[in-house]
Tab-separated table of C-alpha atoms in Angstrom:
chain	number	residue	atom	x	y	z
C	77	MET	CA	0.099	-68.097	22.458
C	78	THR	CA	2.670	-65.294	22.603
C	79	LYS	CA	6.297	-65.557	21.590
C	80	MET	CA	7.282	-65.612	25.255
C	81	GLU	CA	4.860	-68.428	26.119
C	82	ILE	CA	6.405	-70.583	23.384
C	83	LEU	CA	9.707	-70.425	25.287
C	84	VAL	CA	8.225	-72.000	28.441
C	85	GLY	CA	9.534	-75.523	28.954
C	86	THR	CA	12.533	-75.157	26.668
C	87	VAL	CA	15.988	-75.994	27.974
C	88	ARG	CA	18.776	-73.693	26.859
C	89	ARG	CA	22.368	-72.858	27.754
C	90	ILE	CA	23.795	-69.511	28.733
C	91	GLY	CA	26.073	-69.037	25.761
C	92	ARG	CA	27.536	-71.929	23.816
C	93	ASN	CA	29.185	-73.734	26.752
C	94	GLY	CA	27.403	-72.235	29.754
C	95	PRO	CA	25.171	-73.936	32.290
C	96	PRO	CA	21.773	-75.275	31.187
C	97	TYR	CA	18.503	-73.768	32.341
C	98	GLU	CA	14.781	-74.344	31.826
C	99	VAL	CA	12.410	-71.488	31.046
C	100	LEU	CA	9.600	-71.559	33.634
C	101	GLY	CA	7.351	-68.620	32.787
C	102	THR	CA	6.880	-64.893	32.458
C	103	VAL	CA	7.486	-62.320	35.176
C	104	ALA	CA	6.986	-58.563	35.386
C	105	SER	CA	9.122	-56.357	33.175
C	106	THR	CA	11.971	-54.405	34.719
C	107	SER	CA	11.475	-50.769	35.727
C	108	ASP	CA	12.972	-49.716	32.384
C	109	GLY	CA	10.516	-51.912	30.441
C	110	LYS	CA	12.742	-54.857	29.538
C	111	LYS	CA	10.823	-58.141	29.377
C	112	GLN	CA	12.018	-60.987	31.567
C	113	MET	CA	11.193	-64.602	32.244
C	114	ARG	CA	11.785	-66.858	35.230
C	115	ILE	CA	14.373	-69.557	34.561
C	116	HIS	CA	15.513	-72.551	36.586
C	117	MET	CA	19.260	-73.165	36.655
C	118	ILE	CA	19.462	-76.948	36.462
C	119	GLU	CA	22.911	-77.470	37.985
C	120	SER	CA	22.564	-75.038	40.912
C	121	ASP	CA	18.818	-75.636	41.470
C	122	GLU	CA	18.017	-71.916	41.697
C	123	ASP	CA	15.359	-69.780	40.013
C	124	LEU	CA	16.263	-66.415	38.482
C	125	ASP	CA	14.687	-63.686	36.369
C	126	TYR	CA	16.470	-63.454	33.008
C	127	PRO	CA	15.973	-61.059	30.060
C	128	VAL	CA	13.950	-62.446	27.141
C	129	GLU	CA	16.416	-61.000	24.631
C	130	ASP	CA	19.167	-63.118	26.230
C	131	ILE	CA	16.966	-66.230	26.197
C	132	MET	CA	16.371	-65.727	22.481
C	133	ARG	CA	20.143	-65.606	21.856
C	134	ASP	CA	20.961	-68.634	24.022
C	135	PRO	CA	21.164	-71.961	22.162
C	136	LEU	CA	18.730	-74.795	22.828
C	137	ASP	CA	20.278	-77.627	24.826
C	138	ASP	CA	19.925	-80.835	22.839
């Protein structure tokens, strides 16, 4: 299991007080090589691609 796969299923917040999201899975890297993952924004019910480096900085939502 890769570091990115371990993130799948976790619920985090964008920043300390931001909206919660669930990590759904991996997606293709950006054209400049940055790794991304698909996330589901819980409150707005939308799916987005989000940089892995940002996911790693975002706190887990208890």
